[in-house]
XYZ file of C-alpha atoms in Angstrom:
564
model
C 41.452 -2.963 59.902
C 41.758 -1.390 56.453
C 42.850 -5.025 55.262
C 39.250 -6.646 55.785
C 37.105 -4.190 53.481
C 40.367 -5.345 50.601
C 39.940 -9.303 51.537
C 36.017 -8.950 51.235
C 36.406 -7.310 48.021
C 38.290 -10.184 46.756
C 36.152 -12.908 48.267
C 33.272 -10.903 46.566
C 34.875 -10.704 43.240
C 35.324 -13.988 43.524
C 32.246 -15.528 44.090
C 30.732 -13.065 41.419
C 32.931 -14.460 38.680
C 31.854 -18.296 39.792
C 28.402 -16.945 39.353
C 28.899 -14.435 35.743
C 30.852 -17.495 34.299
C 27.957 -19.790 35.376
C 25.412 -17.686 33.906
C 26.830 -16.461 30.695
C 27.113 -19.591 29.818
C 29.970 -19.429 26.907
C 29.972 -21.544 23.661
C 33.560 -22.581 24.600
C 34.468 -26.038 23.766
C 36.388 -28.172 25.671
C 39.875 -26.535 23.512
C 42.519 -23.904 24.187
C 39.239 -21.563 23.954
C 37.920 -22.581 27.302
C 41.216 -21.697 29.428
C 41.648 -18.387 27.566
C 37.778 -17.592 27.915
C 38.663 -18.176 31.733
C 41.568 -15.963 32.070
C 39.634 -13.238 30.042
C 37.339 -12.914 32.060
C 39.233 -13.373 35.127
C 41.482 -10.375 33.590
C 38.785 -8.155 33.077
C 37.953 -8.581 36.835
C 41.437 -8.400 38.511
C 41.404 -4.905 36.451
C 38.789 -3.259 38.710
C 39.859 -5.543 42.056
C 40.808 -2.497 45.126
C 44.452 -4.015 45.230
C 47.261 -1.642 46.276
C 50.959 -2.644 45.464
C 54.579 -0.713 44.643
C 55.297 -1.296 41.638
C 58.509 -4.078 41.381
C 61.906 -2.951 40.584
C 63.147 -3.432 36.581
C 65.736 -5.478 37.921
C 62.861 -7.754 40.041
C 60.579 -7.769 36.782
C 63.626 -8.693 34.399
C 64.342 -11.860 36.903
C 61.018 -12.401 37.202
C 60.456 -12.447 33.401
C 63.506 -14.455 32.661
C 62.194 -17.553 34.732
C 58.817 -17.284 33.206
C 60.447 -17.443 29.530
C 62.933 -20.125 30.962
C 60.010 -22.563 32.352
C 58.181 -21.650 28.980
C 60.777 -23.414 26.721
C 61.659 -26.154 28.720
C 57.963 -27.205 28.531
C 58.210 -26.567 24.434
C 59.102 -29.649 22.427
C 59.355 -27.939 19.156
C 62.760 -28.403 17.289
C 63.840 -25.367 15.160
C 65.071 -25.730 11.643
C 65.736 -23.953 9.320
C 62.670 -21.958 8.366
C 62.407 -21.407 11.787
C 65.988 -20.035 12.086
C 65.618 -17.768 9.505
C 62.372 -16.804 10.944
C 63.701 -16.082 14.817
C 66.472 -14.108 13.230
C 64.095 -11.867 11.347
C 61.835 -11.247 14.184
C 64.836 -10.645 16.539
C 66.396 -8.070 13.934
C 63.167 -6.346 13.612
C 61.916 -6.065 17.293
C 65.515 -5.075 19.104
C 64.759 -1.945 15.926
C 61.620 -1.149 17.622
C 63.243 -2.035 20.575
C 66.007 0.845 20.681
C 63.245 3.213 20.934
C 61.379 1.959 23.733
C 60.881 4.318 27.187
C 62.639 1.521 29.131
C 65.834 0.709 28.363
C 65.089 -3.533 29.402
C 67.116 -6.482 27.915
C 64.273 -6.587 25.244
C 64.146 -10.410 23.733
C 62.164 -11.515 20.815
C 60.861 -15.108 20.424
C 59.263 -16.516 17.385
C 56.559 -19.557 18.159
C 56.588 -21.848 15.151
C 52.857 -23.211 15.550
C 50.170 -22.436 12.807
C 47.031 -21.811 14.642
C 48.786 -19.804 17.738
C 47.252 -16.256 15.809
C 48.941 -13.771 18.992
C 51.863 -12.389 20.000
C 52.395 -11.682 23.681
C 54.961 -10.033 26.201
C 56.167 -10.832 29.891
C 57.411 -8.797 32.344
C 61.112 -7.528 31.770
C 61.341 -7.936 27.937
C 60.613 -11.273 26.561
C 57.939 -10.722 23.578
C 56.662 -13.755 21.552
C 55.042 -13.868 18.188
C 53.045 -16.869 16.636
C 53.585 -18.499 13.406
C 49.617 -18.250 12.818
C 49.689 -14.588 13.027
C 53.226 -13.527 10.995
C 51.930 -16.064 8.444
C 48.695 -13.244 7.856
C 51.232 -10.733 7.093
C 53.127 -9.567 4.188
C 54.706 -6.489 4.946
C 57.468 -5.453 7.683
C 55.688 -2.685 8.915
C 52.484 -5.047 9.980
C 55.201 -7.260 12.105
C 56.639 -3.609 13.385
C 53.375 -2.636 14.364
C 52.914 -6.050 15.880
C 56.094 -6.444 18.199
C 55.299 -2.374 19.004
C 51.920 -2.832 20.468
C 54.155 -6.132 22.926
C 56.813 -3.811 23.284
C 54.033 -0.879 24.859
C 52.643 -3.705 26.662
C 55.884 -3.802 28.695
C 57.282 -0.116 28.420
C 54.020 0.718 30.514
C 54.034 -1.733 32.871
C 51.060 -4.102 31.961
C 52.615 -6.815 32.326
C 54.073 -6.271 35.397
C 51.247 -5.221 36.764
C 49.427 -8.454 35.697
C 52.136 -10.271 37.325
C 52.036 -8.405 40.882
C 48.030 -8.720 40.720
C 48.213 -12.418 40.047
C 50.683 -12.446 43.487
C 48.332 -10.431 45.446
C 44.709 -12.720 43.721
C 47.122 -15.884 44.765
C 49.196 -14.959 47.786
C 52.486 -15.932 46.746
C 56.044 -13.940 47.264
C 57.717 -12.144 44.411
C 59.876 -15.233 44.601
C 57.875 -17.493 43.164
C 56.179 -15.522 40.690
C 57.479 -17.819 37.748
C 54.983 -20.149 38.808
C 52.663 -18.015 37.122
C 50.664 -19.601 34.087
C 52.032 -18.277 30.965
C 48.246 -18.085 30.043
C 47.514 -15.157 31.954
C 50.223 -12.874 29.843
C 48.708 -14.144 26.038
C 44.866 -13.526 27.060
C 45.321 -9.975 26.870
C 44.499 -6.542 29.056
C 41.829 -4.030 29.251
C 40.323 -2.015 26.638
C 42.241 0.934 27.985
C 45.676 -0.670 28.283
C 45.115 -2.064 24.721
C 43.708 1.061 22.795
C 47.254 2.458 24.510
C 49.465 -0.112 23.671
C 47.962 0.188 19.824
C 48.658 3.823 19.943
C 52.341 3.802 21.068
C 53.200 0.843 19.527
C 52.074 2.977 16.666
C 54.228 5.658 17.501
C 57.540 3.758 18.282
C 57.139 2.151 15.014
C 56.858 5.322 13.154
C 60.330 6.580 14.920
C 61.733 3.762 13.965
C 61.097 4.517 10.211
C 57.679 2.515 9.457
C 54.436 2.747 8.223
C 51.605 3.130 10.589
C 49.608 1.801 7.626
C 51.252 -1.776 9.032
C 48.786 -1.448 11.669
C 45.762 -0.342 9.888
C 45.847 -3.264 7.799
C 46.972 -5.625 10.404
C 43.700 -4.182 12.324
C 42.148 -4.837 8.836
C 43.114 -8.484 8.996
C 42.066 -9.136 12.214
C 38.402 -7.537 11.763
C 38.030 -9.960 8.866
C 39.132 -12.924 11.157
C 36.589 -11.280 13.587
C 33.822 -11.714 10.776
C 34.702 -15.303 9.945
C 35.107 -15.984 14.031
C 31.376 -14.638 13.980
C 30.273 -17.129 10.668
C 32.711 -19.922 12.559
C 33.771 -20.760 8.926
C 31.066 -22.678 8.123
C 32.188 -22.015 3.992
C 34.531 -23.297 2.242
C 36.250 -21.016 0.988
C 37.060 -19.785 4.494
C 41.026 -19.836 5.355
C 40.339 -19.512 8.954
C 40.393 -23.351 10.751
C 37.791 -24.407 13.359
C 41.163 -24.991 15.695
C 41.847 -21.271 14.661
C 38.744 -19.886 15.647
C 38.948 -21.792 18.964
C 42.044 -20.502 19.443
C 40.968 -16.660 18.776
C 37.748 -16.791 20.775
C 39.716 -15.662 23.707
C 41.950 -12.826 22.047
C 38.797 -10.982 20.878
C 36.693 -11.425 24.301
C 40.020 -9.207 25.877
C 40.793 -6.761 22.781
C 38.827 -3.750 21.415
C 37.351 -4.661 18.252
C 39.225 -3.819 15.052
C 37.226 -1.285 13.828
C 37.950 1.000 17.086
C 41.864 0.000 16.693
C 41.479 1.453 12.919
C 39.939 4.416 13.771
C 42.315 4.993 16.396
C 45.399 4.703 14.261
C 43.565 6.742 11.462
C 42.832 9.301 13.781
C 46.730 9.633 14.611
C 48.050 9.773 11.786
C 45.559 13.036 11.052
C 46.294 14.464 13.777
C 50.314 13.973 14.140
C 50.408 14.765 10.105
C 52.327 11.900 9.550
C 53.596 11.239 5.811
C 52.643 8.435 3.702
C 55.098 6.095 3.488
C 55.708 2.662 1.425
C 55.606 -0.309 3.384
C 58.689 -2.602 3.203
C 58.105 -6.543 2.069
C 57.959 -8.933 4.844
C 61.193 -10.508 4.288
C 60.220 -14.264 5.437
C 56.969 -14.190 3.849
C 57.789 -16.329 1.454
C 57.808 -19.343 4.013
C 54.839 -18.414 4.882
C 52.673 -18.325 1.585
C 55.115 -21.525 0.514
C 53.092 -23.236 3.057
C 49.693 -21.730 2.305
C 50.543 -22.617 -1.091
C 51.026 -26.721 0.182
C 47.825 -26.635 2.009
C 46.186 -25.643 -0.832
C 47.148 -28.074 -3.205
C 46.581 -31.078 -0.662
C 43.080 -29.555 -0.335
C 42.921 -29.552 -4.310
C 42.382 -25.558 -4.361
C 44.887 -25.658 -7.538
C 44.264 -22.101 -8.503
C 44.890 -20.962 -5.388
C 48.033 -23.120 -4.783
C 49.409 -21.953 -7.574
C 48.709 -18.044 -6.845
C 50.303 -18.447 -3.577
C 53.228 -20.886 -4.600
C 53.848 -17.904 -7.767
C 53.838 -15.204 -4.858
C 56.486 -16.827 -2.664
C 58.715 -17.374 -5.822
C 59.005 -13.719 -6.370
C 60.665 -13.136 -3.300
C 62.864 -16.893 -3.755
C 62.890 -18.143 -6.877
C 65.185 -20.829 -6.285
C 62.783 -22.574 -3.755
C 62.758 -26.680 -5.130
C 59.607 -27.323 -2.662
C 57.433 -24.368 -4.010
C 58.403 -25.028 -7.590
C 57.267 -28.583 -7.259
C 54.126 -27.507 -5.405
C 53.996 -25.222 -8.690
C 54.348 -27.516 -11.328
C 51.674 -29.869 -9.438
C 49.136 -27.648 -9.398
C 49.763 -26.149 -12.949
C 49.303 -30.029 -14.090
C 46.588 -30.745 -12.005
C 44.958 -27.696 -14.151
C 45.840 -29.098 -17.365
C 48.149 -26.456 -17.665
C 50.647 -28.651 -18.970
C 53.079 -26.419 -20.930
C 53.688 -24.217 -17.686
C 53.584 -27.818 -15.843
C 56.596 -28.823 -17.679
C 58.531 -25.618 -17.617
C 58.111 -25.463 -13.837
C 59.225 -28.758 -13.865
C 62.650 -27.873 -16.104
C 63.263 -25.355 -13.726
C 64.037 -27.806 -10.631
C 65.848 -30.013 -12.755
C 67.762 -26.674 -13.051
C 68.300 -25.566 -9.809
C 68.883 -28.905 -7.935
C 70.458 -31.213 -10.749
C 67.506 -34.152 -12.002
C 65.756 -37.291 -9.892
C 63.979 -39.659 -12.125
C 61.080 -38.834 -10.434
C 61.086 -35.532 -11.523
C 62.619 -36.139 -14.659
C 59.623 -38.582 -15.087
C 57.478 -35.735 -14.170
C 58.846 -33.370 -16.715
C 58.694 -35.817 -19.289
C 54.982 -36.712 -18.533
C 53.925 -32.744 -19.140
C 56.072 -32.459 -22.254
C 53.727 -35.913 -23.213
C 50.810 -34.004 -21.891
C 51.398 -31.128 -23.675
C 52.450 -31.782 -26.966
C 52.792 -35.149 -27.903
C 54.289 -34.899 -31.154
C 57.268 -32.622 -29.499
C 57.981 -33.730 -26.241
C 60.857 -36.605 -27.321
C 62.417 -33.296 -28.538
C 62.560 -31.602 -25.737
C 63.281 -34.216 -23.408
C 66.699 -35.266 -25.294
C 67.319 -31.669 -25.493
C 67.601 -31.141 -21.718
C 69.336 -35.050 -21.663
C 72.046 -33.069 -23.598
C 72.917 -30.992 -20.155
C 71.954 -33.728 -17.265
C 74.796 -34.254 -15.558
C 75.513 -37.949 -14.394
C 75.008 -41.211 -15.490
C 71.571 -40.800 -17.584
C 71.045 -44.162 -18.388
C 67.809 -43.998 -16.060
C 66.456 -41.111 -18.236
C 66.311 -43.497 -21.432
C 62.854 -45.437 -20.243
C 60.997 -41.728 -20.487
C 62.590 -41.439 -23.584
C 61.737 -44.243 -24.905
C 58.307 -43.818 -23.894
C 57.777 -40.141 -25.548
C 59.530 -41.586 -28.585
C 56.843 -44.176 -28.592
C 54.040 -41.033 -28.118
C 55.381 -39.703 -31.602
C 55.414 -43.453 -33.218
C 59.109 -44.378 -32.753
C 58.461 -47.313 -31.480
C 62.130 -49.100 -31.971
C 63.415 -47.135 -29.162
C 60.943 -48.627 -26.561
C 60.919 -52.252 -28.082
C 64.929 -52.538 -27.731
C 64.847 -51.475 -23.696
C 62.461 -53.424 -23.612
C 64.266 -56.521 -24.322
C 67.148 -55.232 -22.333
C 64.861 -54.929 -19.090
C 64.217 -58.081 -19.480
C 67.501 -59.864 -20.132
C 68.159 -58.041 -16.490
C 65.098 -59.134 -14.787
C 67.242 -59.986 -11.892
C 68.245 -56.644 -11.442
C 66.079 -54.496 -8.083
C 65.382 -51.564 -11.011
C 63.666 -54.051 -13.707
C 60.439 -54.327 -11.982
C 59.730 -50.795 -12.112
C 61.221 -49.802 -15.426
C 58.881 -52.296 -17.056
C 56.156 -50.901 -15.555
C 57.053 -47.511 -16.443
C 57.508 -48.406 -20.088
C 53.798 -50.503 -19.200
C 52.442 -46.872 -18.409
C 54.184 -45.533 -22.102
C 52.339 -48.638 -24.150
C 49.119 -47.771 -22.386
C 49.582 -43.981 -22.856
C 50.431 -45.088 -26.730
C 47.211 -47.405 -27.197
C 49.486 -50.746 -27.118
C 47.499 -52.073 -24.468
C 48.187 -55.874 -24.900
C 51.884 -55.304 -24.551
C 51.196 -52.795 -21.860
C 49.273 -55.743 -20.300
C 52.346 -57.944 -20.379
C 54.665 -55.649 -18.962
C 52.536 -54.716 -16.281
C 51.814 -58.778 -15.540
C 55.560 -59.301 -15.384
C 56.388 -56.196 -13.057
C 53.831 -57.180 -10.616
C 54.889 -60.950 -10.538
C 58.477 -59.468 -9.452
C 57.052 -56.837 -7.148
C 53.469 -57.955 -6.132
C 51.419 -55.660 -3.946
C 52.814 -52.315 -5.756
C 49.677 -50.298 -5.786
C 50.706 -48.288 -8.744
C 51.252 -51.061 -10.423
C 48.518 -52.281 -9.650
C 46.460 -49.720 -10.879
C 48.694 -48.974 -14.221
C 47.004 -52.704 -14.627
C 43.718 -51.725 -14.132
C 43.292 -49.833 -16.386
C 44.977 -51.323 -19.186
C 41.867 -54.595 -18.504
C 39.621 -51.513 -18.302
C 40.756 -50.868 -22.290
C 40.939 -54.493 -23.401
C 37.354 -54.701 -21.882
C 38.346 -57.828 -19.322
C 36.156 -56.056 -16.449
C 36.197 -58.769 -13.776
C 39.805 -58.844 -14.256
C 39.964 -55.270 -12.810
C 37.776 -55.833 -9.814
C 40.477 -58.881 -9.237
C 42.828 -57.427 -9.992
C 41.987 -54.451 -7.186
C 41.210 -56.771 -5.079
C 44.618 -57.857 -4.336
C 45.874 -54.320 -3.360
C 47.215 -53.220 -0.159
C 44.686 -52.611 2.123
C 45.021 -49.032 3.474
C 42.906 -46.965 5.832
C 41.170 -45.329 2.698
C 41.158 -46.090 -0.866
C 42.928 -43.593 -2.777
C 40.815 -41.587 -5.002
C 42.326 -42.792 -7.961
C 41.566 -46.676 -7.142
C 38.081 -45.632 -6.182
C 38.278 -44.136 -10.364
C 38.843 -47.307 -11.513
C 35.805 -48.548 -9.683
C 33.550 -45.970 -11.087
C 35.145 -46.462 -14.788
C 34.484 -50.396 -14.502
C 31.780 -50.281 -13.284
C 30.311 -48.024 -15.628
C 31.305 -50.472 -18.421
C 29.955 -53.009 -16.930
C 26.529 -51.637 -16.572
C 26.482 -50.976 -12.801
C 25.432 -47.001 -12.902
C 23.979 -46.586 -9.544
C 27.598 -47.509 -7.967
C 29.704 -45.870 -10.324
C 27.706 -42.328 -9.906
C 28.686 -43.047 -6.437
C 32.677 -43.829 -7.223
C 33.196 -41.352 -9.141
C 31.453 -38.760 -7.039
C 33.896 -39.760 -3.809
C 36.721 -40.043 -6.577
C 36.409 -36.240 -7.882
C 35.487 -34.765 -4.289
C 39.343 -35.523 -3.215
C 41.173 -35.453 -6.331
C 39.180 -32.604 -8.170
C 41.197 -32.931 -11.325
C 39.129 -35.815 -12.570
C 36.167 -33.554 -13.244
C 38.574 -31.833 -16.192
C 37.992 -33.910 -19.488
C 41.348 -32.178 -20.745
C 43.291 -33.640 -18.152
C 41.810 -37.075 -18.146
C 42.331 -37.245 -21.887
C 46.180 -35.904 -21.741
C 46.777 -39.298 -19.275
C 44.107 -42.019 -20.311
C 42.812 -43.826 -23.063
C 39.624 -42.933 -24.840
C 37.354 -45.207 -23.342
C 38.770 -43.917 -19.860
C 37.514 -39.985 -21.296
C 34.176 -41.066 -23.009
C 32.716 -42.737 -19.782
C 33.880 -39.915 -17.438
C 31.990 -37.586 -19.651
C 29.313 -39.893 -19.825
C 29.060 -40.109 -16.004
C 28.837 -36.214 -15.882
C 26.546 -35.892 -18.259
C 24.033 -38.450 -16.011
C 25.138 -36.597 -12.991
C 23.487 -33.366 -14.993
C 20.452 -34.793 -15.749
C 19.643 -36.218 -12.437
C 20.678 -33.285 -11.021
C 17.961 -31.668 -13.090
C 15.567 -33.941 -13.123
C 15.366 -33.476 -8.898
C 15.369 -30.057 -9.090
C 12.675 -30.137 -10.816
C 10.906 -32.713 -8.950
C 11.216 -29.977 -5.930
C 7.307 -28.233 -5.151
């Protein structure tokens, strides 16, 4: 008869959970957060359910955990690349070092989940510990990683994971042998407040015993505090790093964990009561990977200063990363820091050997920095360039042209036209046309670009170069005709829109021009930088953009004055 009160309690709690969930009206749209909301609420109730059970053996716990882990990985579709493999090895190294200090001798295994929006870590019964890319990307020290992994180890070490599994077993009325069917989310959703604080305490102690600083835990919780504040403001400002997807994923986490301030206070009390001496934190050895990814994201979003800072930080740990050097060079160029952009491109050429695209970017950066010395610098690099360097004659001739030495460009132009049947001829003509435009030889540029487009119709790059040249020749009707022949894309590129803006400004279509300018500059902010514009485009284009900016500011002020 004693079973009936237990069953009645379960039923009552189940009904209460439904009622509470209806009354709470949680603000959680259809997303991963919705499931975590439900699980977090349910797990809080489970910790208070009157369920009695005998703790499963270590052997059974390990078997259940292995089956859950096997099912979890079988459902995943990501494929490890070199970066994922490197991070996985690092997580395993740190995790096993910590696990050696755990009380329970279990076959601990540590896993990296390469999802940028997975800002979490969790553990399974028997020894499996997982940490997401989104959480690791917030760290810059190994001590922070040790604090997180230690926390999860202690969820296992203190039977929190095993008890969660057995609570679910009782609730769902399934045999021990079938616990592998449990959804992994029940282990991701967190535990009761006391269990979380216990895992914080013992995880920090574990990290300290393994030689790490307790400040790693504090700094991790400080990061959680920042995320908690962003979560509550829902990342309304452009400067927020927390995307809406990440906010959704964090909702369940913050509902099921103690407040960061409380967790920080607990660790500070431990430091004081245990008399732990200060220790320097160790660099997160794989942090350069996360900084590089964030630098690429910032570059794509037009946050060039931030991209430069993150790329520089990444290169401080690994100086030979070509992709990060490319981000750095592009960020510097976009900010009109042409000399440093040239230095970064030069370093790429030294690291990987040359390709025509990188060499051309190097030449353009040198030209934007100093037209008079650019050819000399480029030629000095060419002396050490390996392989067939004939392709490099085009950027070299262009740089000499900017320095008023026209003979090499004329000679090369004749050589290319004598071999128009070669596949590379249209591209070389187009590149020479670009250099002629920069040198102010607009008629020659237009002829070269017409020839290039005739042999490679539909090339957007060539069409845009021709359109800029036609603006300088005051052939505005031809500009719009040229743009109309461009390949149709889902959205016009910022440069396409800016060509329209300048052509319309010169054609006295001021309203349309202002709208185009705003649309282009919002997606490619360097158009607001007159130094950048003057280095790459004609004086007419630079003057037009400056006039557009002045008119935009005049209208903005007029609008402000009209307000009551």
